[in-house]
GROMACS .gro file of N, CA and C in nm:
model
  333
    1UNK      N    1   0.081  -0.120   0.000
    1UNK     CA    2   0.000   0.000   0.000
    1UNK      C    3   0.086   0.126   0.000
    2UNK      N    4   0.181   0.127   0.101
    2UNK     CA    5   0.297   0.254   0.049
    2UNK      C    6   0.377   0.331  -0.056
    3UNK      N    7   0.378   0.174  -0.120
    3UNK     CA    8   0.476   0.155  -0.222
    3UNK      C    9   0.330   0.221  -0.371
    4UNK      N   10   0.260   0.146  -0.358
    4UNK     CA   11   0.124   0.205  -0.445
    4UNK      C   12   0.135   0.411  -0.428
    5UNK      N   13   0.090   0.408  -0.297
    5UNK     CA   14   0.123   0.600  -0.264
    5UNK      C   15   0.226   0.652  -0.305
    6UNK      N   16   0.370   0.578  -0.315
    6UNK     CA   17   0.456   0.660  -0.380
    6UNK      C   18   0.522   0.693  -0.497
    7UNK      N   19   0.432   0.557  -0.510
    7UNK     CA   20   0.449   0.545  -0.700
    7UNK      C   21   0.358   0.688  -0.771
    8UNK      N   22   0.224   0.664  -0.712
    8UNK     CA   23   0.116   0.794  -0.754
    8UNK      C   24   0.207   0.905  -0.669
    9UNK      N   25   0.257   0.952  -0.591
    9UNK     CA   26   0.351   1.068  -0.566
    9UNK      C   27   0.424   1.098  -0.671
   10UNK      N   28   0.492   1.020  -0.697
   10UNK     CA   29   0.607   1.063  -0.783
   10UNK      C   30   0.587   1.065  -0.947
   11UNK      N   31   0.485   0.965  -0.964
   11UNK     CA   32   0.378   0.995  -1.128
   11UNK      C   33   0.324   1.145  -1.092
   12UNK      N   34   0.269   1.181  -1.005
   12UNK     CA   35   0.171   1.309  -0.973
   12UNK      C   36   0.315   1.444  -0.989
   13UNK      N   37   0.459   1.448  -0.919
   13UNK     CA   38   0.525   1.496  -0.899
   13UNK      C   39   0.569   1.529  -1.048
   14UNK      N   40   0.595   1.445  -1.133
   14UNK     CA   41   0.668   1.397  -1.243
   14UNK      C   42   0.594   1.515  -1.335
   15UNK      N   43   0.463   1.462  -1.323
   15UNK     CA   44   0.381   1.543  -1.383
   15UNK      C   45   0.340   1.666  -1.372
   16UNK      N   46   0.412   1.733  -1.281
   16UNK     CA   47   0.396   1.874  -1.226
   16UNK      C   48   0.504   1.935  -1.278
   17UNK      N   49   0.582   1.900  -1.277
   17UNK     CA   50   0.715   1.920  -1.298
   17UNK      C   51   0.759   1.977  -1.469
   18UNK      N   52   0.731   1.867  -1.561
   18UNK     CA   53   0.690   1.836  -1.649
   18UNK      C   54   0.591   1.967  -1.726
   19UNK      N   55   0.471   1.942  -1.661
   19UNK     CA   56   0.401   2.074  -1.770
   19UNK      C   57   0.438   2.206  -1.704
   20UNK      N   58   0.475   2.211  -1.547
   20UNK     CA   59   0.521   2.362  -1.519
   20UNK      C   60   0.653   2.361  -1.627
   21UNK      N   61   0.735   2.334  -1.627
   21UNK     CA   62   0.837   2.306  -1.730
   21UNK      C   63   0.779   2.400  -1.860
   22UNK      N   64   0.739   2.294  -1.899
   22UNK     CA   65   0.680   2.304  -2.056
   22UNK      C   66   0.611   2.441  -2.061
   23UNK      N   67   0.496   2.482  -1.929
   23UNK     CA   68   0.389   2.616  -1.979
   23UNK      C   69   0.508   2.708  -1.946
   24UNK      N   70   0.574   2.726  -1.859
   24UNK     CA   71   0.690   2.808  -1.875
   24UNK      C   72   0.757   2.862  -2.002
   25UNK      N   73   0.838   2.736  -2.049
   25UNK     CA   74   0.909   2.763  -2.155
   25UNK      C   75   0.805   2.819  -2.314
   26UNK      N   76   0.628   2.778  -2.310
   26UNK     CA   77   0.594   2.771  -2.429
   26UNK      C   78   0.564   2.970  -2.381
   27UNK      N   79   0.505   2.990  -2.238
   27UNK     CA   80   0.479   3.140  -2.223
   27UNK      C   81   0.542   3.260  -2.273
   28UNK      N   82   0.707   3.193  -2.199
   28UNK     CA   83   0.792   3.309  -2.260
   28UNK      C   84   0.826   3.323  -2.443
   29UNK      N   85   0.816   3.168  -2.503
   29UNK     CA   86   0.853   3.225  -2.640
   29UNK      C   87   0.696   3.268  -2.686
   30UNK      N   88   0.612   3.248  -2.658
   30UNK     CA   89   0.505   3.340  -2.725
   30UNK      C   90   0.486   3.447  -2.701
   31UNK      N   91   0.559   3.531  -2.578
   31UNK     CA   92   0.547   3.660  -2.621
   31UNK      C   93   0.430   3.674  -2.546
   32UNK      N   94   0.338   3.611  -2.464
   32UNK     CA   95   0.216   3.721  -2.460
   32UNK      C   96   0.209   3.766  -2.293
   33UNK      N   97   0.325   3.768  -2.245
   33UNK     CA   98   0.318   3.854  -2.126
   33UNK      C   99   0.402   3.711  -1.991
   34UNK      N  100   0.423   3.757  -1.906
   34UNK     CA  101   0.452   3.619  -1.788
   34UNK      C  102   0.370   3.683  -1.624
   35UNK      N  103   0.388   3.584  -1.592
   35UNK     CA  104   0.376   3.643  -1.400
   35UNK      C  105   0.492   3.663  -1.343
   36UNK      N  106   0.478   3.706  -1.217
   36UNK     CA  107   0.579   3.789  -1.124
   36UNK      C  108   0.719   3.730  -1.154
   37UNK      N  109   0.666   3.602  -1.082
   37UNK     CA  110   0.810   3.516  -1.073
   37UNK      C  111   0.897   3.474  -1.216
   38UNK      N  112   0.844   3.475  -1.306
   38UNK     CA  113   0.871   3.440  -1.477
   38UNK      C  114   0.926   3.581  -1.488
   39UNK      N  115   0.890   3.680  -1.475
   39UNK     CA  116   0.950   3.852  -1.530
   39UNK      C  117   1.080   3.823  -1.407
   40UNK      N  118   1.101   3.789  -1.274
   40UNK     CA  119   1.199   3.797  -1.211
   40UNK      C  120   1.316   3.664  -1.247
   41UNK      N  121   1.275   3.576  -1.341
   41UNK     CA  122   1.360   3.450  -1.393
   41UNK      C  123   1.413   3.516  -1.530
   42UNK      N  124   1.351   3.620  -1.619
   42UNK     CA  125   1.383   3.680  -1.711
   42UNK      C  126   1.490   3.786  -1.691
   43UNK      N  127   1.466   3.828  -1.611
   43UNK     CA  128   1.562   3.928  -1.542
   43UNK      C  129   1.680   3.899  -1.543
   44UNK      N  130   1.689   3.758  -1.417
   44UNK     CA  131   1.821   3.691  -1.424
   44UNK      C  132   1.914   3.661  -1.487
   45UNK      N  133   1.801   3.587  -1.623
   45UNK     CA  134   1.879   3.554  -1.745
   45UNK      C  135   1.941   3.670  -1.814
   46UNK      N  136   1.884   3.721  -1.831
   46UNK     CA  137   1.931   3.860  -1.920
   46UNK      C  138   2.040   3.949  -1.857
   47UNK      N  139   2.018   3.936  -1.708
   47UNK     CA  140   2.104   4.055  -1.651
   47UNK      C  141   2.218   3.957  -1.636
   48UNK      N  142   2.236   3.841  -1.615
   48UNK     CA  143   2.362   3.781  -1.625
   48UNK      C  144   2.409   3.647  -1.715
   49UNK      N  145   2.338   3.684  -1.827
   49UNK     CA  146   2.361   3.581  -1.962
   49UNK      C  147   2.302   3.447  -1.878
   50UNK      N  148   2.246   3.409  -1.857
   50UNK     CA  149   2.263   3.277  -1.766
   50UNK      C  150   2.111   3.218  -1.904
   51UNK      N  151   2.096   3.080  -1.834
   51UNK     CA  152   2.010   3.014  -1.922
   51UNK      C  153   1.844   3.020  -1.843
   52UNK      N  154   1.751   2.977  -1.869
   52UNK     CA  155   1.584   2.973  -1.829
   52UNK      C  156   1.614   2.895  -1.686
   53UNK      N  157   1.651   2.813  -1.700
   53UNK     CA  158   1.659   2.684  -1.638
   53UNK      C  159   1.733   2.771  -1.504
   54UNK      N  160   1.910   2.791  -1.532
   54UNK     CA  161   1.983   2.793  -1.464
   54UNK      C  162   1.899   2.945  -1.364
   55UNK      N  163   1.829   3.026  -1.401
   55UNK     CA  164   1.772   3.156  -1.329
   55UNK      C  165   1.646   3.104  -1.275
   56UNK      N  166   1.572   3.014  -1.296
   56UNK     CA  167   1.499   2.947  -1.235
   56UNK      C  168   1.546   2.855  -1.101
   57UNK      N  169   1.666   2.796  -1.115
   57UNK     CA  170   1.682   2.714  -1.000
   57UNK      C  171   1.758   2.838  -0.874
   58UNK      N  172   1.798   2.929  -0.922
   58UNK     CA  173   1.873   3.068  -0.905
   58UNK      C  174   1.731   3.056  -0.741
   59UNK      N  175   1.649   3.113  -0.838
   59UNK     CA  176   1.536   3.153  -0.782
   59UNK      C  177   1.455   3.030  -0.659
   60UNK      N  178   1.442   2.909  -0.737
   60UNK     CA  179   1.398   2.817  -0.658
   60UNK      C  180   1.469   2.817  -0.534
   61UNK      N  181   1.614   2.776  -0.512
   61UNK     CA  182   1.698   2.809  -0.405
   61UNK      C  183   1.661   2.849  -0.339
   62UNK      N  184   1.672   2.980  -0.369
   62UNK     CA  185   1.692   3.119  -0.243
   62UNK      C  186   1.501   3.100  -0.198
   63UNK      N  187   1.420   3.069  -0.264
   63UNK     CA  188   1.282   3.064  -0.206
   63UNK      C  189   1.290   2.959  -0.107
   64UNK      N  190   1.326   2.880  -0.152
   64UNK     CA  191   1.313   2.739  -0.098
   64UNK      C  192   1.382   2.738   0.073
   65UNK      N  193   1.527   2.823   0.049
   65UNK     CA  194   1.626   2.835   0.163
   65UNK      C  195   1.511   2.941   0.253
   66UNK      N  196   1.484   3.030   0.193
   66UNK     CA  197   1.368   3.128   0.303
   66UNK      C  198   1.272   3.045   0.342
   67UNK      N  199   1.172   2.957   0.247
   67UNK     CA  200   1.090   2.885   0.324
   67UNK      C  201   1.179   2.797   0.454
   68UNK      N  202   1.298   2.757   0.432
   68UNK     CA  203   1.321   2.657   0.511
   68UNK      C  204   1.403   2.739   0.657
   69UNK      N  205   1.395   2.823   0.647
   69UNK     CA  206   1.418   2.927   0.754
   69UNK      C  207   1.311   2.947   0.845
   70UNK      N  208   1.171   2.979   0.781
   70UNK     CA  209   1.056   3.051   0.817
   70UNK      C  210   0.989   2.933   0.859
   71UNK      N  211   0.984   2.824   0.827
   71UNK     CA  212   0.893   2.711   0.837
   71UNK      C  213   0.948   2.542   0.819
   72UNK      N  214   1.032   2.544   0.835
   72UNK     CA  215   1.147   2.441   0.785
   72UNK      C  216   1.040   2.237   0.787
   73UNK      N  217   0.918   2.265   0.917
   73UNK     CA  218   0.860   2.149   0.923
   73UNK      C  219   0.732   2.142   0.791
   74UNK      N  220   0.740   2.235   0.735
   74UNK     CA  221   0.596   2.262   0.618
   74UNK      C  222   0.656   2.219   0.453
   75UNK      N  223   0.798   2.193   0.446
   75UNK     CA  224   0.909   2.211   0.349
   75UNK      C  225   0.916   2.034   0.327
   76UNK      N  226   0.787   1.959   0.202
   76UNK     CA  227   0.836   1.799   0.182
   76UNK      C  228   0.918   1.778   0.093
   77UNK      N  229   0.973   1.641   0.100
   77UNK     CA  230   1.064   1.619  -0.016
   77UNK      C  231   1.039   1.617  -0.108
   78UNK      N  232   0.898   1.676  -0.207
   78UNK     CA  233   0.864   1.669  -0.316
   78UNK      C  234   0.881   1.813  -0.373
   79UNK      N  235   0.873   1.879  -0.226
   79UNK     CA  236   0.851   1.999  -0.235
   79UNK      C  237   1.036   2.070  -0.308
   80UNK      N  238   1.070   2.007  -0.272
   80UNK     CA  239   1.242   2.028  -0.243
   80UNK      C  240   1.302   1.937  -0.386
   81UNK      N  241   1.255   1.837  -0.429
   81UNK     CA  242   1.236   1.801  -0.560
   81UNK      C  243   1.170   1.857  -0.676
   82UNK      N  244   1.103   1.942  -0.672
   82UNK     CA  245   1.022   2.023  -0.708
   82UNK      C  246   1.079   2.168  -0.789
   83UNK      N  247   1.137   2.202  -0.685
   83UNK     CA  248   1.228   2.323  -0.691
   83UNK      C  249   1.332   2.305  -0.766
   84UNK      N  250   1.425   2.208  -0.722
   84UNK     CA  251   1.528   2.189  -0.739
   84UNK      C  252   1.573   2.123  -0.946
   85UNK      N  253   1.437   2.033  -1.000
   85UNK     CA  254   1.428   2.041  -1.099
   85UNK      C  255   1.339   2.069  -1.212
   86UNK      N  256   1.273   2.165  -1.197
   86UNK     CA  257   1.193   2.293  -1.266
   86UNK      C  258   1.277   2.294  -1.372
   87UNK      N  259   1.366   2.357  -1.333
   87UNK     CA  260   1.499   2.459  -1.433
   87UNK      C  261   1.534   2.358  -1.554
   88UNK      N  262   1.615   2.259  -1.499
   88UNK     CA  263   1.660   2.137  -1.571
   88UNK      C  264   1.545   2.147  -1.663
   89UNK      N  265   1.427   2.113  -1.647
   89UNK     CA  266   1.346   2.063  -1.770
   89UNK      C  267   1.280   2.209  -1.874
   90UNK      N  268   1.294   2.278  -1.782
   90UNK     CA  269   1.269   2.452  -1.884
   90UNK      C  270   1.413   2.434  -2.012
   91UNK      N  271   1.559   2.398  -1.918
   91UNK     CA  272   1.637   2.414  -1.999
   91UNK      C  273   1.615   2.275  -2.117
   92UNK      N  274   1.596   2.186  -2.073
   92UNK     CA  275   1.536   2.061  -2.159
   92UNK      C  276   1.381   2.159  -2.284
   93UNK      N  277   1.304   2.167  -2.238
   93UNK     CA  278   1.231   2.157  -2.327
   93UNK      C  279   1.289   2.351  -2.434
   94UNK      N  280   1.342   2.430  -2.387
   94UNK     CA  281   1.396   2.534  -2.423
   94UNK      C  282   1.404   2.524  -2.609
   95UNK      N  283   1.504   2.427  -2.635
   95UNK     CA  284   1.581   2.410  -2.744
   95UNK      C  285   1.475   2.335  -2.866
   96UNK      N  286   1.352   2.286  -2.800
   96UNK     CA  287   1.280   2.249  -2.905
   96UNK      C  288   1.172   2.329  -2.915
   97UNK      N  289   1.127   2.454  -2.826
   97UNK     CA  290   0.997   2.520  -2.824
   97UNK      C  291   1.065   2.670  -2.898
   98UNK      N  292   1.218   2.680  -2.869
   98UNK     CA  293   1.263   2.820  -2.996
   98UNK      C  294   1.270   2.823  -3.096
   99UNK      N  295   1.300   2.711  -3.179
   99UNK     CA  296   1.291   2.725  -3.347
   99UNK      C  297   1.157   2.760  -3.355
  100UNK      N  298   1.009   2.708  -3.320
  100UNK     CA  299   0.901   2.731  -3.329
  100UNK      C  300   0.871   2.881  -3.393
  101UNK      N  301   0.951   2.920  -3.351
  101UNK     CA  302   0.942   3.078  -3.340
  101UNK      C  303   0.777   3.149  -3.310
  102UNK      N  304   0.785   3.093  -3.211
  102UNK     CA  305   0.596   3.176  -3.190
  102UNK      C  306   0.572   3.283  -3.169
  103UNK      N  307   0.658   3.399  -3.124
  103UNK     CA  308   0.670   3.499  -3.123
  103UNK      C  309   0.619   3.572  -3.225
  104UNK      N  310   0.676   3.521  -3.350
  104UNK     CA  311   0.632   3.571  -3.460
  104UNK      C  312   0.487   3.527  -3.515
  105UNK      N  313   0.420   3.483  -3.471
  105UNK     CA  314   0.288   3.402  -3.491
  105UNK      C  315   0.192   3.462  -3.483
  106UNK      N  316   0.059   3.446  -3.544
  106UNK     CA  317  -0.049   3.582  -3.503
  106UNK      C  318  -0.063   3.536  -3.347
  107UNK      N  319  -0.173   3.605  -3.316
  107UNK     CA  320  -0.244   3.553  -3.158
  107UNK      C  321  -0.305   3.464  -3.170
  108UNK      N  322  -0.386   3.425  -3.246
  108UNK     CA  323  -0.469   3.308  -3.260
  108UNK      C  324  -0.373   3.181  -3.278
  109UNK      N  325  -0.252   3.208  -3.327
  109UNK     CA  326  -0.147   3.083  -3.256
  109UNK      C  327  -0.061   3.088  -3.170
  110UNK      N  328  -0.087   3.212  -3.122
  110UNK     CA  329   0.058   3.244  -3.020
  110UNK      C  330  -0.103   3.187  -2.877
  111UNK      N  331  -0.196   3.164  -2.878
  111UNK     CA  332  -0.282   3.165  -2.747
  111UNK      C  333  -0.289   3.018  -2.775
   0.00000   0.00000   0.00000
């Protein structure tokens, strides 16, 4: 029965991981705007050449290290798995969602 729960954890995890990944990387090349934390991962990149991925885990970190300051018993290992490979798969899916070039796309394909 455990072993069943952590299999669906880590399918459920996998899968979080995965399309945050992906809606990330497809947001920024379309161009049609980001949220807080995406304009402060853009930042990164730009202000110090760095890659999607690598300003994302930048970011995950230092959140992650404050949560674990502020609340350190609320902080699971999925949670901490979570964080830690976001970036990796932004920089993974990166290289096949830029040729796309959607940017250049009307709205009705950039949405």
């Amino acid at each position: 029965m455990i072993k069943i729960k952590l299999v669906r954890t880590l399918l459920a995890l996998f899968f979080a991981i995965i399309l945050t990944s992906f809606g990330v990387v497809l947001f920024i090349h379309a161009n049609l705007g980001s949220d807080t934390i995406t304009v402060f991962f853009n930042g990164i990149q730009r202000t110090f050449s760095l890659s999607l991925g690598i300003s994302s885990l930048i970011y995950n970190v230092l959140a992650l290290s404050l949560a674990c300051i502020l609340s350190f018993k609320d902080i699971g290992w999925t949670s901490i798995i979570y964080a830690l490979s976001t970036g990796f798969f932004m920089d993974l899916f990166d290289p096949f969602i830029a040729p796309l070039q959607l940017e250049d796309g009307s709205l009705i394909i950039r949405v």
